[in-house]
CSV table of C-alpha atoms and ligand atoms in Angstrom, one decimal:
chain,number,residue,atom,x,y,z
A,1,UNK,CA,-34.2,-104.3,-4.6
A,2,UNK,CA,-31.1,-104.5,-2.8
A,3,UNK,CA,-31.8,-103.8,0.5
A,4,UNK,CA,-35.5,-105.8,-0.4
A,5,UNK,CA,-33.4,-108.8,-0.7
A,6,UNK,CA,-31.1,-107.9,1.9
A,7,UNK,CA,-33.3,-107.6,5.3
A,8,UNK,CA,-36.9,-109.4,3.9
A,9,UNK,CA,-35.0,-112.6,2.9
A,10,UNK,CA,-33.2,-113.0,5.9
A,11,UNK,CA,-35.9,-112.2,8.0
A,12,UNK,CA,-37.8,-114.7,6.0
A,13,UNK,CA,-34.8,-117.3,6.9
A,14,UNK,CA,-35.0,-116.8,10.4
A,15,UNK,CA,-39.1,-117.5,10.3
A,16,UNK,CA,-38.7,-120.6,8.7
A,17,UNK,CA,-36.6,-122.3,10.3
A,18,UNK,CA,-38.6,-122.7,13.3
A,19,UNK,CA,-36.5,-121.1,15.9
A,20,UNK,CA,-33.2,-122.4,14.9
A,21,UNK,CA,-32.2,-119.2,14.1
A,22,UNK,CA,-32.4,-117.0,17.5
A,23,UNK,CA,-33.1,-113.3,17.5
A,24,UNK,CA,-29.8,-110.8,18.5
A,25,UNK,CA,-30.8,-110.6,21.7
A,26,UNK,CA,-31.8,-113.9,22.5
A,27,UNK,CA,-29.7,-115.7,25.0
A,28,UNK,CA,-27.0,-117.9,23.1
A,29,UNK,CA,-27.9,-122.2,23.0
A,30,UNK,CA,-24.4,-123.1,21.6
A,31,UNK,CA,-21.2,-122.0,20.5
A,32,UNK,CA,-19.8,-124.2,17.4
A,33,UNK,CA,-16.4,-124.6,19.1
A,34,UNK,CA,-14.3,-126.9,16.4
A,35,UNK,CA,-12.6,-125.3,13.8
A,36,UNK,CA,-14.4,-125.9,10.4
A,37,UNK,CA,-11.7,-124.7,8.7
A,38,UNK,CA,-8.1,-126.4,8.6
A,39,UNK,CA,-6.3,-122.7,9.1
A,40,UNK,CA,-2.8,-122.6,8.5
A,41,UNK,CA,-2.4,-119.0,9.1
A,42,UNK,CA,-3.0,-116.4,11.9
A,43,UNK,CA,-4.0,-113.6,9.7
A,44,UNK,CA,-5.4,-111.4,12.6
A,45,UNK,CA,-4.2,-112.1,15.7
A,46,UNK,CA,-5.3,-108.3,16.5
A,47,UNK,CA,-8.2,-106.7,14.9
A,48,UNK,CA,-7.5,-105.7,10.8
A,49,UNK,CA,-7.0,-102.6,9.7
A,50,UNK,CA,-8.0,-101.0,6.8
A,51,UNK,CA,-9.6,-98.8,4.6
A,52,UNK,CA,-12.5,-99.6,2.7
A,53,UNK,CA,-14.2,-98.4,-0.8
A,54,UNK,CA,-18.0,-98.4,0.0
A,55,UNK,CA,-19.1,-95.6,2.9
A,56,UNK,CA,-17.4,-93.0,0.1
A,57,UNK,CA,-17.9,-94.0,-2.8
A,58,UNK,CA,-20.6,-96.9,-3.0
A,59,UNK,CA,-19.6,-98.3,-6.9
A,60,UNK,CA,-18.3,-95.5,-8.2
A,61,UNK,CA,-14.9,-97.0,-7.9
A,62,UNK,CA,-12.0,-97.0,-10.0
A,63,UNK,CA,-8.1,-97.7,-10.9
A,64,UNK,CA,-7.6,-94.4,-11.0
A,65,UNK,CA,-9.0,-93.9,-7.6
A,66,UNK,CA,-7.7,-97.2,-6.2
A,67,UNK,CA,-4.2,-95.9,-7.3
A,68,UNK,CA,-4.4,-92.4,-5.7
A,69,UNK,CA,-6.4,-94.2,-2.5
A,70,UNK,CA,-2.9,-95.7,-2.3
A,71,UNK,CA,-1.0,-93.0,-2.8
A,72,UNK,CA,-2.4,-91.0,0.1
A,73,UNK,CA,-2.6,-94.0,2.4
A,74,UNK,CA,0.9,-93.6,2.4
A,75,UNK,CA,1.7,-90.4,2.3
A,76,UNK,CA,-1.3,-89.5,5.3
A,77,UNK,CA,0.1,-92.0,7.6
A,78,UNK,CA,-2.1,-94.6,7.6
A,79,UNK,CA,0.0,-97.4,6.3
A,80,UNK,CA,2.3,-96.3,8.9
A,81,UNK,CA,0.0,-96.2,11.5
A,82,UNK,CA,-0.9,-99.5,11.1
A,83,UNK,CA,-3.9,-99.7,8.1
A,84,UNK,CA,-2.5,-102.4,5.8
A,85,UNK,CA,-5.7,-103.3,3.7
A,86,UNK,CA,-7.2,-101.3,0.5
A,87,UNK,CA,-10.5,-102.9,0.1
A,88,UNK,CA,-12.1,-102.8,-2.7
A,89,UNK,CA,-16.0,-103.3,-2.0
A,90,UNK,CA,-18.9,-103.7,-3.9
A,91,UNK,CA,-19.2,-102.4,-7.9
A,92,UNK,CA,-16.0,-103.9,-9.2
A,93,UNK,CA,-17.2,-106.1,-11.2
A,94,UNK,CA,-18.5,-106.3,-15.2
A,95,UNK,CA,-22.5,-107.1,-15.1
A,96,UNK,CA,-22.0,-110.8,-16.5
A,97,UNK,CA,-19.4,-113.8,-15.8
A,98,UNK,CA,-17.4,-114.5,-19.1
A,99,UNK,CA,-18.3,-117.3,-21.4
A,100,UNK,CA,-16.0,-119.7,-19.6
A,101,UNK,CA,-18.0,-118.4,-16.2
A,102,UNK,CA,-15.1,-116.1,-14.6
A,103,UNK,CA,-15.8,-112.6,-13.2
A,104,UNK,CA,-14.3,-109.9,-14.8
A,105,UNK,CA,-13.6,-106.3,-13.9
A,106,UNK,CA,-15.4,-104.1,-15.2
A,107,UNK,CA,-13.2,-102.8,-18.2
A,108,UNK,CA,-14.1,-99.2,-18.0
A,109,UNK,CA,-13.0,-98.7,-14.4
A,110,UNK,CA,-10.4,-101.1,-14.5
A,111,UNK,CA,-9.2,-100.9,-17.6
A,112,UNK,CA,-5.8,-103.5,-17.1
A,113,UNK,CA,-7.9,-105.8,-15.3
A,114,UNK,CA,-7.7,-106.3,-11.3
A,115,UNK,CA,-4.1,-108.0,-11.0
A,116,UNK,CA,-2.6,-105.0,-12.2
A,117,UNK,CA,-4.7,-103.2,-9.4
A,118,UNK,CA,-4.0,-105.3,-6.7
A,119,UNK,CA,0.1,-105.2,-8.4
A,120,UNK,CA,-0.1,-101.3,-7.3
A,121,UNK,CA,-1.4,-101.7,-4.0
A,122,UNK,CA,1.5,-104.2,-2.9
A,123,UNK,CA,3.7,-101.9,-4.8
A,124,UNK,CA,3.0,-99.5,-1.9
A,125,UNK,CA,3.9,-101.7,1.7
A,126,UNK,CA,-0.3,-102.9,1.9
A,127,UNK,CA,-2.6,-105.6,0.9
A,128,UNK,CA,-5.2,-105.5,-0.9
A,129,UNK,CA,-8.7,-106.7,-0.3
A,130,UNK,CA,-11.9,-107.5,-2.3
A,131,UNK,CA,-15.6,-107.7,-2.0
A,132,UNK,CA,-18.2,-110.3,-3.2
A,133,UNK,CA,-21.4,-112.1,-2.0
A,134,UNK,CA,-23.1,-115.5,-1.2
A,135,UNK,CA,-25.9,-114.9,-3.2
A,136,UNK,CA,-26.8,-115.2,-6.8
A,137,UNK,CA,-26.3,-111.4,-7.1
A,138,UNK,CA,-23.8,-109.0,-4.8
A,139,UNK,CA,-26.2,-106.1,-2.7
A,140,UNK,CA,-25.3,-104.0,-5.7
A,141,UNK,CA,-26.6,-106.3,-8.6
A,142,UNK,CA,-23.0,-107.3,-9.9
A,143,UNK,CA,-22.7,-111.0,-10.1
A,144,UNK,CA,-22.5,-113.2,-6.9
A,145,UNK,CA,-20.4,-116.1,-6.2
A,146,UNK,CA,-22.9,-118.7,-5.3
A,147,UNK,CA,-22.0,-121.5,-7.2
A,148,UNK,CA,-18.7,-120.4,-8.1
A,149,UNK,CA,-17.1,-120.5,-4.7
A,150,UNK,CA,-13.6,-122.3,-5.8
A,151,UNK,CA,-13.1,-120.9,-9.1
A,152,UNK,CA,-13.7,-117.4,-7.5
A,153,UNK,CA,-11.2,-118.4,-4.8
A,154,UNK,CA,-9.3,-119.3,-7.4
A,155,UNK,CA,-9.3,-116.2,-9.7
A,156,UNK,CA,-8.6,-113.9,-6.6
A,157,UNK,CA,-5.5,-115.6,-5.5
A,158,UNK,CA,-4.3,-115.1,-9.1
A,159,UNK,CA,-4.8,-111.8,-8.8
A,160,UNK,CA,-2.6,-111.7,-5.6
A,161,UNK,CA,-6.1,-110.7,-3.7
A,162,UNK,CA,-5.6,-110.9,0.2
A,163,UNK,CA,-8.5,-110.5,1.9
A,164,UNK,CA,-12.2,-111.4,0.7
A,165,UNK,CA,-15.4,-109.5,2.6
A,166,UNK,CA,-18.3,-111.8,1.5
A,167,UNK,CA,-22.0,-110.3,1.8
A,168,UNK,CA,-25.0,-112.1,2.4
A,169,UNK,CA,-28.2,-110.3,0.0
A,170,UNK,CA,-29.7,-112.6,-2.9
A,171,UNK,CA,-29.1,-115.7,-1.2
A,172,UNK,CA,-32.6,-116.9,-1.1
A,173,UNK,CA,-32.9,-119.7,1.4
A,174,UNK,CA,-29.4,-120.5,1.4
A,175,UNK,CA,-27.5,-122.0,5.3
A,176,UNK,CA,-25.3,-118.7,6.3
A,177,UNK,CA,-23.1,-121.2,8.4
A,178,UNK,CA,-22.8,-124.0,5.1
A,179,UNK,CA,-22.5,-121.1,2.4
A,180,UNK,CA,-19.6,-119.3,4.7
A,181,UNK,CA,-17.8,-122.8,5.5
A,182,UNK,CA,-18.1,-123.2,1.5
A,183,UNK,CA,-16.4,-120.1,0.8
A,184,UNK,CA,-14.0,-120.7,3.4
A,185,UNK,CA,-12.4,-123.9,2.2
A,186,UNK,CA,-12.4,-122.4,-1.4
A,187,UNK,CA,-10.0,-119.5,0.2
A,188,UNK,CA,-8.1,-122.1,2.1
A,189,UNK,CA,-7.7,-124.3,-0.9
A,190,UNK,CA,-6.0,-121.9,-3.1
A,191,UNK,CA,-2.9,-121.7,-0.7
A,192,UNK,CA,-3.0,-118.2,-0.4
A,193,UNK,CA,-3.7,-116.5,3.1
A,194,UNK,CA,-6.6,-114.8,2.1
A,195,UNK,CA,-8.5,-112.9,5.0
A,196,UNK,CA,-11.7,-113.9,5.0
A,197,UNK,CA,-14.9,-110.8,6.2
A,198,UNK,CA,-18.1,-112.4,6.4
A,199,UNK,CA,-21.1,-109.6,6.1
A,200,UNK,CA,-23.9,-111.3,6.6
A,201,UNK,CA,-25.0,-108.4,9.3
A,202,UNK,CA,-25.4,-110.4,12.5
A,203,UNK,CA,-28.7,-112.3,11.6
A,204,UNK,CA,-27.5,-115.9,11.7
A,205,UNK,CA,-25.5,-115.0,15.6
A,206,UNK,CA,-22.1,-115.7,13.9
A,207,UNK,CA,-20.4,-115.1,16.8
A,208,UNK,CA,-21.5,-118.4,17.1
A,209,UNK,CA,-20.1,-120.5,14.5
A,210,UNK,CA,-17.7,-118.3,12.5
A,211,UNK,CA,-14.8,-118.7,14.9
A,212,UNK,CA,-12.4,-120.9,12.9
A,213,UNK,CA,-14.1,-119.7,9.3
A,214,UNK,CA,-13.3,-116.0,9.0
A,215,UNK,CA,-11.2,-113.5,10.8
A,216,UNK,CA,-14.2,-111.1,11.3
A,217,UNK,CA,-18.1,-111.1,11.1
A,218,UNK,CA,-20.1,-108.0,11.0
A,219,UNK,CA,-22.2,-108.0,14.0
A,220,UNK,CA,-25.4,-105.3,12.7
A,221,UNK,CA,-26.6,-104.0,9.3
A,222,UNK,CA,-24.8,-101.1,7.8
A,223,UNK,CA,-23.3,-97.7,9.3
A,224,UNK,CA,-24.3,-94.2,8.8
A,225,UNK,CA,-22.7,-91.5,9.3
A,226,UNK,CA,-25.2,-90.3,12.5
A,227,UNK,CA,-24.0,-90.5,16.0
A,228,UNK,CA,-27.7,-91.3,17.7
A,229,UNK,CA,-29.7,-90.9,14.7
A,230,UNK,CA,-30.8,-94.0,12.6
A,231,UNK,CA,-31.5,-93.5,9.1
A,232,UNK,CA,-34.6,-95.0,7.2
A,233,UNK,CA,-33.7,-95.7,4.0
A,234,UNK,CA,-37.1,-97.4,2.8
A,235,UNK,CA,-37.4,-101.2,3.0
A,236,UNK,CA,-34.5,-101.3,5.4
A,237,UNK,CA,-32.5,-98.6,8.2
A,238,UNK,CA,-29.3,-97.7,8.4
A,239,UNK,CA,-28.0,-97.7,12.0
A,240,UNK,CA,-26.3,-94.8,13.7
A,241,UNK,CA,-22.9,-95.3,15.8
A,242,UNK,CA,-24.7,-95.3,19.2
A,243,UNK,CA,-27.6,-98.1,17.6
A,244,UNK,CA,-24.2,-100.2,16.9
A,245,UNK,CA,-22.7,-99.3,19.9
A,246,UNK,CA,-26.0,-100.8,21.9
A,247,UNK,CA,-25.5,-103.9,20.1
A,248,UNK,CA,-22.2,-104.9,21.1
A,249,UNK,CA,-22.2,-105.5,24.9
A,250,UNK,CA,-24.4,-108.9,24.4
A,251,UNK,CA,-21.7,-110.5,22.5
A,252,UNK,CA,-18.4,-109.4,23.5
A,253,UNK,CA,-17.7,-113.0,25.3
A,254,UNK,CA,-16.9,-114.0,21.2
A,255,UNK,CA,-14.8,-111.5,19.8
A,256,UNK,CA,-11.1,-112.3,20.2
A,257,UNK,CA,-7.6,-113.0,18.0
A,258,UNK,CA,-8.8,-114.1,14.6
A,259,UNK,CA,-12.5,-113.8,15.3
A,260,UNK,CA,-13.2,-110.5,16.0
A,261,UNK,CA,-16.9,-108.8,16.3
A,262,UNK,CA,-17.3,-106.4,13.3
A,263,UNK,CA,-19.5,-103.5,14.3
A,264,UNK,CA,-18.9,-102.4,10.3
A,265,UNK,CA,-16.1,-100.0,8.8
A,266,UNK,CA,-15.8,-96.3,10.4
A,267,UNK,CA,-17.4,-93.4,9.0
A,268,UNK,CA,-14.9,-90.6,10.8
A,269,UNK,CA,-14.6,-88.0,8.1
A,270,UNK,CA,-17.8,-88.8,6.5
A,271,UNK,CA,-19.7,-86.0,8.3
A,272,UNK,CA,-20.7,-86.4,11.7
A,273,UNK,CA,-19.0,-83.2,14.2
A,274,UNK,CA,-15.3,-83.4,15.6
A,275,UNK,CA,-16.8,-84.8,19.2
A,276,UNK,CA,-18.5,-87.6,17.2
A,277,UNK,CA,-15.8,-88.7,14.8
A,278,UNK,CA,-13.9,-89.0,18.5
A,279,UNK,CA,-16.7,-90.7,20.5
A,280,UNK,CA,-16.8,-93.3,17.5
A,281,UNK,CA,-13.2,-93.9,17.3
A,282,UNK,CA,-12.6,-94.0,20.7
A,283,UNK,CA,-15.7,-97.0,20.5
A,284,UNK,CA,-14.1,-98.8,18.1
A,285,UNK,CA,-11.0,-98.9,19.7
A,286,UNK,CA,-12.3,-99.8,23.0
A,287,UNK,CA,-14.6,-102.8,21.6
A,288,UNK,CA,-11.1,-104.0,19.8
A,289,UNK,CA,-13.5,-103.7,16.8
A,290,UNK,CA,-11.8,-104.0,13.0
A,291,UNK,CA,-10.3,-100.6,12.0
A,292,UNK,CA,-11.8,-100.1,8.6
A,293,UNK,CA,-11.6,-96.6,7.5
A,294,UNK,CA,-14.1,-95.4,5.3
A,295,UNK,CA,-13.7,-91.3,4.7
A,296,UNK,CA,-12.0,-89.9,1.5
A,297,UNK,CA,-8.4,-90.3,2.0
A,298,UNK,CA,-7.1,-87.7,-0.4
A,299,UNK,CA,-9.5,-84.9,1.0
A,300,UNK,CA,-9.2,-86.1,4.6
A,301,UNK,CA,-8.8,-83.1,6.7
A,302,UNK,CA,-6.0,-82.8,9.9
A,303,UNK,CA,-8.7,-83.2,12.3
A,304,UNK,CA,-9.5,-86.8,11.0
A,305,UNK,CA,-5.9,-87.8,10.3
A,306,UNK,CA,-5.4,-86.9,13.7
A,307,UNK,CA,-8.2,-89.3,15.1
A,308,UNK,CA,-7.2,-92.3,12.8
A,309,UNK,CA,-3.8,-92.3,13.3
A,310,UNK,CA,-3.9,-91.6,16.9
A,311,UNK,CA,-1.1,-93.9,18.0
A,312,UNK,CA,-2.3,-94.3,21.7
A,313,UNK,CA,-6.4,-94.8,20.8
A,314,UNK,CA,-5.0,-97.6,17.9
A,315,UNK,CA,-2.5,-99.5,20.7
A,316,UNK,CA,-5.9,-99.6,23.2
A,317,UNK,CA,-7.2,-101.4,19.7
A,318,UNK,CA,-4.5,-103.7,18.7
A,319,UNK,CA,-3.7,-105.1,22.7
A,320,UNK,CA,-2.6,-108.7,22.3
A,321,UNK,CA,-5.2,-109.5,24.7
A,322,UNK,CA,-7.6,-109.0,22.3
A,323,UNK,CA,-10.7,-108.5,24.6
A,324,UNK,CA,-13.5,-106.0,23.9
A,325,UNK,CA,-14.6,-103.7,26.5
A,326,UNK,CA,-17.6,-103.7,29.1
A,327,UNK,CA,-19.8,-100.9,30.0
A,328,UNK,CA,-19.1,-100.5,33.7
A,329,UNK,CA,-21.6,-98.1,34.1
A,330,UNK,CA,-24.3,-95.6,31.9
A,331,UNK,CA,-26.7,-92.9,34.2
A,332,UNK,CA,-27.6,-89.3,32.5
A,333,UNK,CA,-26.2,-90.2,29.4
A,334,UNK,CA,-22.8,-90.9,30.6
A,335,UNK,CA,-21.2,-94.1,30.0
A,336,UNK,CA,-17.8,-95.7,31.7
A,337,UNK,CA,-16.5,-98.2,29.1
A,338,UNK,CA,-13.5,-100.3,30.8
A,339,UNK,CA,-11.3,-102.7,27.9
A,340,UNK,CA,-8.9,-105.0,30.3
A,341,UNK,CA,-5.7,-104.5,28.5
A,342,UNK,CA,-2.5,-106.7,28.8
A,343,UNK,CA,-0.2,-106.5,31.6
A,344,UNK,CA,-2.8,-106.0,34.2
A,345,UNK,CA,-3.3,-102.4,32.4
A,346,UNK,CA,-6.9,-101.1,31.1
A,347,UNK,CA,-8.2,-98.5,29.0
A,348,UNK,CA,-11.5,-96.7,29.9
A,349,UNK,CA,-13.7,-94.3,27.6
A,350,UNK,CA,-16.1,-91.5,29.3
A,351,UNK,CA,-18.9,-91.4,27.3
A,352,UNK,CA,-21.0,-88.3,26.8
A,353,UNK,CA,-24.6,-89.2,24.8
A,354,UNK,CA,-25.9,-86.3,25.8
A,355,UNK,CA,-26.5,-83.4,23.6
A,356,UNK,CA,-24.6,-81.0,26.3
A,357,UNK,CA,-21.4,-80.9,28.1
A,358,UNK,CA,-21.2,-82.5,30.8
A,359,UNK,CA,-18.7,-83.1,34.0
A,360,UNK,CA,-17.1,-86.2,35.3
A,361,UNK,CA,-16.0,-86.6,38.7
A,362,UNK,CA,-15.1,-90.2,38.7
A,363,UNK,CA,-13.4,-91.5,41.8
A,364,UNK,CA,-11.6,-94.5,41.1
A,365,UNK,CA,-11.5,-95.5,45.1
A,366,UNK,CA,-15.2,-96.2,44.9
A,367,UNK,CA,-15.0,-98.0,41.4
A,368,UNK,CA,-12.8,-101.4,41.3
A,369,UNK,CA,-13.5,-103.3,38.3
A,370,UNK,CA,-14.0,-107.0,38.0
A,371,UNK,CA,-13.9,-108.2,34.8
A,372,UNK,CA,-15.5,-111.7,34.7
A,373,UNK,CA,-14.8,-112.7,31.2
A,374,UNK,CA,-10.7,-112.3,31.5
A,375,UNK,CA,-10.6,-112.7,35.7
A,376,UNK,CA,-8.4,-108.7,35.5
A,377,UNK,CA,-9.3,-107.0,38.5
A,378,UNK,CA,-8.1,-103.3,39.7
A,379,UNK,CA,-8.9,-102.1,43.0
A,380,UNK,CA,-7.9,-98.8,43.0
A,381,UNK,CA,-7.8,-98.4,46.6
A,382,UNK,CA,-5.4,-100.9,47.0
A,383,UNK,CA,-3.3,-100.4,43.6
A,384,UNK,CA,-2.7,-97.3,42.2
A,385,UNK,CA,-2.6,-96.5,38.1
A,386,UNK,CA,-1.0,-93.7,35.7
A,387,UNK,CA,-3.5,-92.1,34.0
A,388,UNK,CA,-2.8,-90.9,30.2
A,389,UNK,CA,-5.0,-89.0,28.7
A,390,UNK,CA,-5.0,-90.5,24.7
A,391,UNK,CA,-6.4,-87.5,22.9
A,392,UNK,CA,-4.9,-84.5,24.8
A,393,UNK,CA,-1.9,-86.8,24.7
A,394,UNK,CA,-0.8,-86.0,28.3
A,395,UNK,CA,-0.6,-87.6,31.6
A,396,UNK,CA,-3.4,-87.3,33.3
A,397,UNK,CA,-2.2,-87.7,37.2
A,398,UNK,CA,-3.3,-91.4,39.0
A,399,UNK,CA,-6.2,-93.0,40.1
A,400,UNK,CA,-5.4,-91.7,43.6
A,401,UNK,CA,-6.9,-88.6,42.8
A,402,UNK,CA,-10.4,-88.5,41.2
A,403,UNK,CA,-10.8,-87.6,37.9
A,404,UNK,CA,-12.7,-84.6,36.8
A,405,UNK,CA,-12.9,-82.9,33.4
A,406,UNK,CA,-16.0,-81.7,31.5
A,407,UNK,CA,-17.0,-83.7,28.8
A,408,UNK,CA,-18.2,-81.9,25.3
A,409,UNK,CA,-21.2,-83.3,24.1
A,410,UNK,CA,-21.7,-86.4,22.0
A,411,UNK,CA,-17.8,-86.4,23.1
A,412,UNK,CA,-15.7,-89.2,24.7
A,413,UNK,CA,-12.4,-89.0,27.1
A,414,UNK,CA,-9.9,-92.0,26.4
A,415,UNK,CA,-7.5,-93.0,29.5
A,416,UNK,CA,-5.0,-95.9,29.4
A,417,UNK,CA,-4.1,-96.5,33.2
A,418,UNK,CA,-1.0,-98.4,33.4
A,419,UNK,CA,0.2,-99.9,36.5
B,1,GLA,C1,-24.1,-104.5,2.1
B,1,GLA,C2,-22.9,-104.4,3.1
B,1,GLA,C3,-22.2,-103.1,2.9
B,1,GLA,C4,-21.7,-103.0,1.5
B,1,GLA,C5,-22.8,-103.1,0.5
B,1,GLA,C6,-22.4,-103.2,-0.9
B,1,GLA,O1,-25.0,-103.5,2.4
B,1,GLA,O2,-23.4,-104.6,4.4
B,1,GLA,O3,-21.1,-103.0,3.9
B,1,GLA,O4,-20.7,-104.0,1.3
B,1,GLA,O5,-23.6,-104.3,0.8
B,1,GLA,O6,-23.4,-103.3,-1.8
């Protein structure tokens, strides 16, 4: 039912509305450049960070597990690393509004009710986030907000609630741009700085309008935890990290401080080999992409701490220039990913696809970069760059030499080059 609702109805959306609605991949007519929303904050200047209930645990969420998510977020290093939101996604919720129309938590999982959740979570140095939809009904079934919009608003800033992701299934032939402005001015009319996630998976092109609505809008349908490998899951598919990856060259002219591009929340720990977990990161970092984490905190092993706390990969993430990479180049299944990075510096990512190691040789002499979107340039014959390698955590000698290492596969090499 959920995912019925979820892809038909929207695809139903775009058919009606006689072309007003352009497919992905369609050139873009116009970018809505006023801000709809009066915003009195700048609540992501760099991309958020996070961690998020629903790759894990779907609705099987709970105070108890909210309160040890917490716990370890600390004591792993996240907080300190720079993840400041606990998001609670999807399931929260009782099955029906009260009499007076109000959500409710669900009483068995959250048996003191969701201020005393969100009262733990700020207890611990973070912020604490919360999930509901557009529609008449959430993905899950729980009750929607359409309709509700300001009392909702209202009821989460009681609860000290600080950042809203709001999905898009149920909602019939509802205006993605209206229903998100809606919801927007509810959050802005509670006086709270609320951070506001719109999920409604890329089909309406909100890199088109949402700039000056929410902070982030996911760009694709959901994540699974396949490098290359999408999964069909029935009436709709569940797209692997390359698929997402694919997607995210076309619009990287919108993402930028406080409207960032949301290629959905990370699935590192959640399966996929060491070299993938990597690759994806290293992705995520480079397309200055929301850090959401997604994996099971308290059984999260080194290997995946080490990834997601990576000071150096999460700096290439959080530049103040808040500009998503390019791919420079892709032959054989190797791609060079170049991010322009403040200062005149840059980050680039080596890229291995392929199912087998293979070598780079890449001499930097023979590849100045041009970036139109930001006017950085680097010609490396003229200028030369430190190299640092991000996950062997060394310097990596300058661009005066050419740089040659063997790539594992499905693997990625992160340099910063600094100047
Ligand atoms: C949609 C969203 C997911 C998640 C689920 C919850 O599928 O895209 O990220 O929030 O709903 O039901």
């Amino acid at each position: 039912m959920k995912s019925f609702c979820k892809y038909l109805i929207t695809g139903l959306i775009i058919a009606f509305t006689g072309g007003v609605v352009l497919a992905q991949n369609e050139a873009p007519v116009k970018v809505e450049k006023k801000a709809v929303v009066q915003k009195v904050t700048n609540l992501a200047p760099t991309p958020p960070m996070g961690w998020n209930s629903w790759n894990t645990f779907q609705t099987k969420i709970s105070e108890q597990l909210v309160r040890d998510m917490a716990d370890t977020y600390v004591a792993s290093g996240m907080r300190d690393a720079g993840y400041k939101y606990l998001v609670l996604d999807d399931g929260w919720m009782a099955m029906e509004r009260d009499k007076n129309g109000s959500l409710v938590a669900d009483p068995q999982k959250f048996p003191n009710g969701m201020k005393a959740v969100a009262d733990y979570v700020h207890s611990k140095g973070l912020k604490f986030g919360i999930y509901n939809c557009a529609g008449d009904k959430t993905c899950a079934g729980y009750p929607g907000t359409r309709g509700h919009e300001y009392e909702d608003a209202r009821l989460y800033a009681s609860w000290g609630v600080d950042f809203l992701k709001y999905d898009w299934c149920n909602t019939d032939s509802l205006n993605a741009r209206e229903a998100y402005i809606t919801m927007a001015r509810a959050l802005q009319a509670t006086g709270r700085p609320i951070l506001f996630s719109l999920c409604e998976w890329g089909n309406h092109q909100p890199w088109l309008w949402a700039n000056g609505v929410g902070e982030m809008y996911r760009a694709t349908g959901d994540i699974t935890a396949n490098f290359d490998k999408d999964k069909h899951m029935g009436t709709w598919t569940a797209l692997s990290v390359m698929t997402i990856v694919d997607k995210m060259p076309a619009i990287r002219q919108y993402n930028g401080p406080n409207h960032w591009n949301d290629p959905d929340m990370l699935e590192v720990g959640n399966g996929m080999s060491l070299s993938e977990d990597r690759a994806h990161f290293s992705l995520w970092c480079m397309l200055a992409a929301p850090l959401m984490a997604g994996n099971d905190l308290r059984k999260m092993s080194a290997q995946s701490q080490s990834i997601l706390t990576n000071k150096e990969a999460i700096a290439i993430n959080q530049d103040a220039l808040g500009v998503s990479a390019y791919r420079a180049s892709a032959a054989d299944s190797m791609e060079v990913w170049v991010k322009p990075l403040s200062n005149g510096n840059w980050a680039v990512c080596f890229l291995n696809r392929a199912g087998h190691a293979q070598n780079v040789n890449y001499v930097w002499t023979q590849h100045a970069q041009q970036d139109a979107q930001t006017r950085q340039a680097a010609d490396f014959s003229k200028t030369t760059y430190k190299l640092h390698n991000v996950w062997e955590k060394k310097e990596a000698g300058t661009t005066k030499k050419a740089f040659r290492q063997s790539i594992a596969a499905h693997d990625a090499v992160l340099l910063t080059l600094t100047r």
